[in-house]
Short mmCIF file of C-alpha atoms in Angstrom, two decimals:
data_model
loop_
_atom_site.label_atom_id
_atom_site.label_comp_id
_atom_site.label_asym_id
_atom_site.label_seq_id
_atom_site.Cartn_x
_atom_site.Cartn_y
_atom_site.Cartn_z
CA MET A 1 -28.69 269.39 257.79
CA ILE A 2 -26.31 269.63 260.14
CA GLY A 3 -24.26 266.13 260.16
CA LEU A 4 -21.01 264.35 260.84
CA SER A 5 -18.10 263.10 258.51
CA MET A 6 -16.46 259.61 258.80
CA THR A 7 -13.67 261.57 259.80
CA ALA A 8 -14.97 261.30 263.39
CA TYR A 9 -15.41 257.48 262.75
CA SER A 10 -12.19 256.35 264.93
CA GLY A 11 -12.61 252.87 264.01
CA ARG A 12 -11.03 250.23 261.08
CA ARG A 13 -13.98 248.08 260.80
CA LEU A 14 -17.09 248.99 260.55
CA ASP A 15 -18.10 246.67 263.46
CA ALA A 16 -19.13 249.59 265.69
CA PHE A 17 -20.66 251.37 263.09
CA PRO A 18 -23.98 250.85 263.68
CA GLN A 19 -23.61 251.96 267.87
CA TRP A 20 -21.99 255.19 266.14
CA VAL A 21 -24.32 255.91 263.85
CA GLU A 22 -27.12 256.08 266.91
CA ARG A 23 -24.62 258.04 268.51
CA VAL A 24 -24.21 260.99 266.56
CA LYS A 25 -28.24 260.89 266.23
CA ALA A 26 -28.38 261.17 269.86
CA LEU A 27 -26.10 264.48 270.07
CA GLY A 28 -28.60 266.14 267.37
CA PHE A 29 -27.00 265.92 264.28
CA GLU A 30 -29.09 264.93 261.49
CA GLY A 31 -26.76 262.94 259.07
CA ILE A 32 -23.59 261.73 258.66
CA GLU A 33 -21.10 261.99 255.85
CA ILE A 34 -19.53 258.36 254.22
CA VAL A 35 -16.02 258.95 253.41
CA SER A 36 -15.37 256.67 251.15
CA GLU A 37 -12.12 256.10 251.26
CA TRP A 38 -9.73 253.15 253.17
CA PRO A 39 -10.48 251.14 254.95
CA HIS A 40 -14.43 252.13 254.11
CA PHE A 41 -14.83 252.41 251.19
CA LEU A 42 -18.77 252.42 249.84
CA THR A 43 -18.83 249.43 247.86
CA ARG A 44 -22.15 247.07 246.16
CA GLU A 45 -21.42 244.55 249.19
CA ASN A 46 -21.11 247.40 251.98
CA LEU A 47 -23.63 248.96 250.34
CA PRO A 48 -26.84 247.11 251.96
CA PHE A 49 -25.05 247.30 255.64
CA PHE A 50 -25.04 251.35 255.05
CA LYS A 51 -28.56 251.10 253.76
CA GLU A 52 -29.99 249.14 256.44
CA THR A 53 -28.19 251.24 259.66
CA LEU A 54 -29.30 254.87 258.34
CA GLU A 55 -32.46 254.09 257.76
CA THR A 56 -32.97 251.53 261.16
CA ILE A 57 -31.68 255.14 262.61
CA GLY A 58 -33.15 257.33 260.82
CA LEU A 59 -30.33 259.35 259.55
CA ASN A 60 -29.24 261.39 256.24
CA VAL A 61 -26.80 260.60 254.12
CA THR A 62 -24.23 262.81 251.98
CA VAL A 63 -21.10 260.29 250.51
CA HIS A 64 -17.33 261.73 249.59
CA ALA A 65 -15.92 259.91 246.88
CA PRO A 66 -12.83 258.09 246.78
CA PHE A 67 -9.70 260.68 246.50
CA SER A 68 -6.39 259.44 247.33
CA ASP A 69 -5.49 257.54 244.54
CA LEU A 70 -7.93 258.98 241.77
CA ASN A 71 -6.58 261.98 239.34
CA ILE A 72 -9.86 262.69 236.73
CA ALA A 73 -6.78 265.12 234.83
CA SER A 74 -4.50 262.81 234.92
CA PHE A 75 -2.82 263.08 230.64
CA ASN A 76 -2.76 258.72 230.86
CA GLU A 77 -6.26 257.87 229.76
CA LYS A 78 -6.20 254.47 231.70
CA ILE A 79 -5.50 256.25 234.97
CA ARG A 80 -7.83 258.75 234.24
CA GLY A 81 -10.75 256.70 232.89
CA ALA A 82 -9.91 254.43 236.07
CA SER A 83 -10.87 257.47 237.93
CA LEU A 84 -13.83 258.25 236.12
CA GLU A 85 -15.01 254.81 236.37
CA ILE A 86 -14.55 255.09 240.16
CA LEU A 87 -16.21 258.17 240.64
CA GLU A 88 -19.19 256.37 238.64
CA GLU A 89 -20.01 253.21 240.60
CA THR A 90 -19.76 255.79 244.08
CA ILE A 91 -22.58 257.85 242.66
CA ARG A 92 -24.43 255.37 241.36
CA LEU A 93 -24.17 253.85 244.87
CA ALA A 94 -25.04 257.31 246.69
CA SER A 95 -28.15 257.06 244.62
CA GLU A 96 -29.51 254.40 245.88
CA LEU A 97 -28.81 255.50 249.20
CA GLU A 98 -30.28 258.28 248.34
CA ALA A 99 -27.98 260.44 249.32
CA LYS A 100 -28.30 264.14 249.53
CA ALA A 101 -25.39 265.02 247.26
CA VAL A 102 -21.67 263.57 246.33
CA THR A 103 -18.66 265.41 246.78
CA VAL A 104 -15.29 264.79 244.43
CA HIS A 105 -12.18 266.59 244.38
CA PRO A 106 -10.87 267.94 241.32
CA GLY A 107 -8.23 267.26 239.42
CA HIS A 108 -4.37 267.81 240.29
CA CYS A 109 -1.14 268.75 238.59
CA SER A 110 1.68 267.24 237.70
CA PRO A 111 5.17 267.94 235.45
CA VAL A 112 3.97 267.15 232.30
CA SER A 113 0.55 269.47 233.21
CA ARG A 114 2.45 272.13 234.10
CA LYS A 115 4.00 272.39 230.54
CA TYR A 116 0.83 271.95 229.07
CA GLN A 117 -1.70 274.02 230.75
CA ALA A 118 -3.81 274.64 228.20
CA GLU A 119 -4.15 270.55 227.01
CA TYR A 120 -4.44 270.14 231.15
CA ILE A 121 -7.49 272.37 231.60
CA GLU A 122 -9.47 270.81 228.68
CA ILE A 123 -9.14 267.29 229.63
CA HIS A 124 -9.99 268.30 233.40
CA ARG A 125 -13.33 269.72 231.63
CA ARG A 126 -13.69 266.96 229.76
CA SER A 127 -14.09 264.72 232.84
CA LEU A 128 -16.08 267.51 234.71
CA ARG A 129 -18.62 267.52 232.33
CA ALA A 130 -19.01 263.43 232.51
CA LEU A 131 -19.51 264.27 236.42
CA SER A 132 -22.24 266.73 235.32
CA MET A 133 -23.50 263.49 232.95
CA LEU A 134 -23.46 261.20 235.91
CA SER A 135 -24.67 263.91 238.24
CA ALA A 136 -28.25 264.17 235.82
CA GLU A 137 -28.23 260.59 234.92
CA TYR A 138 -28.21 258.72 238.23
CA GLY A 139 -30.30 261.99 239.30
CA ILE A 140 -28.18 263.79 242.77
CA PRO A 141 -26.38 266.68 242.52
CA VAL A 142 -22.13 266.04 242.42
CA GLY A 143 -20.46 269.04 244.01
CA VAL A 144 -16.74 269.73 242.87
CA GLU A 145 -14.66 270.43 246.49
CA ASN A 146 -11.92 274.07 246.49
CA MET A 147 -9.11 272.51 247.58
CA PRO A 148 -6.68 273.57 250.29
CA LYS A 149 -3.47 274.99 250.09
CA PHE A 150 -0.84 272.56 248.64
CA PRO A 151 1.39 272.18 245.96
CA ILE A 152 0.24 269.98 243.33
CA LEU A 153 -3.82 270.86 244.26
CA ASP A 154 -6.29 272.53 241.62
CA ALA A 155 -8.96 274.65 242.43
CA GLN A 156 -7.36 276.26 245.46
CA THR A 157 -9.44 280.04 244.31
CA PRO A 158 -12.58 280.70 243.38
CA GLU A 159 -11.81 282.02 240.09
CA ARG A 160 -9.42 279.04 239.59
CA LEU A 161 -12.75 276.43 240.56
CA ALA A 162 -14.62 279.01 238.66
CA LEU A 163 -12.37 278.81 235.41
CA LEU A 164 -13.00 274.89 235.53
CA VAL A 165 -16.41 274.77 235.64
CA ASP A 166 -17.19 277.77 233.83
CA GLY A 167 -20.68 276.40 231.74
CA ILE A 168 -20.83 272.76 233.29
CA ALA A 169 -23.65 271.82 235.39
CA VAL A 170 -21.96 270.48 238.15
CA GLY A 171 -22.32 271.21 242.03
CA ILE A 172 -20.09 272.86 243.64
CA THR A 173 -18.60 271.95 247.79
CA PHE A 174 -17.35 274.79 249.67
CA ASP A 175 -15.33 273.81 252.18
CA ILE A 176 -14.70 276.49 254.12
CA GLY A 177 -11.58 275.06 256.25
CA HIS A 178 -9.67 274.84 253.05
CA LEU A 179 -10.76 278.20 251.66
CA ASN A 180 -9.10 279.76 255.02
CA THR A 181 -5.63 278.39 253.88
CA THR A 182 -5.89 280.21 250.54
CA THR A 183 -7.97 283.66 249.39
CA ARG A 184 -10.18 283.91 252.92
CA ASP A 185 -12.36 285.14 250.67
CA PHE A 186 -15.66 283.82 251.62
CA GLU A 187 -17.84 286.37 251.26
CA GLY A 188 -16.50 286.21 246.79
CA PHE A 189 -16.77 282.69 246.35
CA LEU A 190 -20.46 282.63 248.05
CA LYS A 191 -21.54 285.44 245.52
CA LEU A 192 -19.43 283.54 242.59
CA PHE A 193 -21.49 280.53 243.18
CA GLY A 194 -24.40 280.88 245.10
CA GLU A 195 -26.64 278.44 244.41
CA ARG A 196 -24.39 276.25 242.62
CA ILE A 197 -22.91 275.08 246.34
CA VAL A 198 -24.73 271.57 246.91
CA ALA A 199 -22.66 270.93 250.20
CA VAL A 200 -20.27 272.58 252.59
CA HIS A 201 -17.72 271.32 254.43
CA MET A 202 -17.17 272.50 257.85
CA HIS A 203 -13.90 272.32 259.90
CA ASP A 204 -10.90 275.56 260.87
CA ASN A 205 -7.52 275.98 260.58
CA HIS A 206 -4.96 279.02 261.43
CA GLY A 207 -4.31 279.30 258.02
CA LYS A 208 -1.51 277.92 257.13
CA SER A 209 -2.24 274.44 255.99
CA ASP A 210 -5.22 272.12 256.40
CA GLU A 211 -5.20 271.31 260.31
CA HIS A 212 -9.18 270.04 260.02
CA LEU A 213 -9.63 271.62 263.73
CA THR A 214 -13.06 272.00 265.39
CA PRO A 215 -14.78 275.37 264.56
CA GLY A 216 -14.03 277.75 266.77
CA GLU A 217 -10.66 276.57 267.22
CA GLY A 218 -9.21 278.64 264.22
CA THR A 219 -9.10 281.94 262.42
CA VAL A 220 -11.91 280.92 260.19
CA PRO A 221 -14.43 284.52 260.72
CA TRP A 222 -16.84 281.92 261.90
CA GLU A 223 -20.64 283.91 262.13
CA GLU A 224 -19.35 286.22 259.30
CA VAL A 225 -20.20 283.35 256.79
CA LEU A 226 -22.23 280.99 258.45
CA ARG A 227 -25.57 283.39 258.43
CA LYS A 228 -24.49 283.80 254.83
CA LEU A 229 -24.42 279.89 254.09
CA PRO A 230 -26.97 278.54 251.33
CA LYS A 231 -29.62 275.80 252.93
CA VAL A 232 -28.08 272.72 252.24
CA PRO A 233 -26.04 269.91 254.08
CA TRP A 234 -23.57 270.84 256.42
CA ILE A 235 -20.90 268.89 257.16
CA LEU A 236 -18.47 268.33 260.30
CA GLU A 237 -15.06 267.39 259.06
CA VAL A 238 -13.73 266.92 262.54
CA LYS A 239 -10.60 264.56 264.26
CA GLY A 240 -13.00 262.59 266.50
CA ILE A 241 -16.78 262.80 267.65
CA GLU A 242 -16.33 264.48 270.53
CA GLU A 243 -14.83 267.49 268.36
CA GLY A 244 -17.97 266.95 266.76
CA VAL A 245 -19.72 267.49 269.34
CA LYS A 246 -17.80 270.70 270.00
CA GLY A 247 -18.27 272.09 266.52
CA TYR A 248 -21.99 271.63 266.65
CA THR A 249 -23.00 273.46 270.12
CA PHE A 250 -20.28 275.91 268.37
CA ILE A 251 -22.33 276.07 265.26
CA LYS A 252 -25.44 276.20 267.31
CA SER A 253 -24.71 278.98 269.62
CA ALA A 254 -22.70 281.15 266.66
CA LEU A 255 -25.96 280.86 265.10
CA LYS A 256 -28.76 282.59 267.63
#
């Protein structure tokens, strides 16, 4: 499945969402990714709207859980608990949508976590174990995403992500664009995580920052990477539907 993320949906309201989904399907995409972030949080109230739209038009779905104001590795138990509560709600709603996978971000660093690394890692892993149990409880794959180059973000390298999830039954979301800003070790990432990968995010950049360009417009070695990817949902995370069309065409061409 090649899908298009709601990063390509420009409306602040969901009024035009059904028409957008119809166009996405007409362009050849097999699914969409709901990005549960402001102003389009996935909620109990709008779940029927999303469900009916997707069922009527006939597209698969993945879900990107909220991330902007959450931190599952926080030393503050109220913040960590609230973050996990929000993620549980998202995973539960995604299961009702029969989503193929839910992507979550790992925790991120703070001044106290940098000082007390051992405690930080244990807190972080405790949250990841909780997410693995939620994945099993609701019967939906949950993938922890590798992060781009940015000071406070964790899991920027395959090795660091592997340290965090070691021995924990949680999946991985492989973000190709993010890895291009860090180690660029695409083959190593795929060898390390293999069948644990539950979704792939696709976008491009020039290796310096997380630009979310259309595939083919940056320095990702797409022809090298594409043929080695697992058969899981591939989601284009680009800035608009026209960029989505270009990316879809580029990927199909590179696979010929």
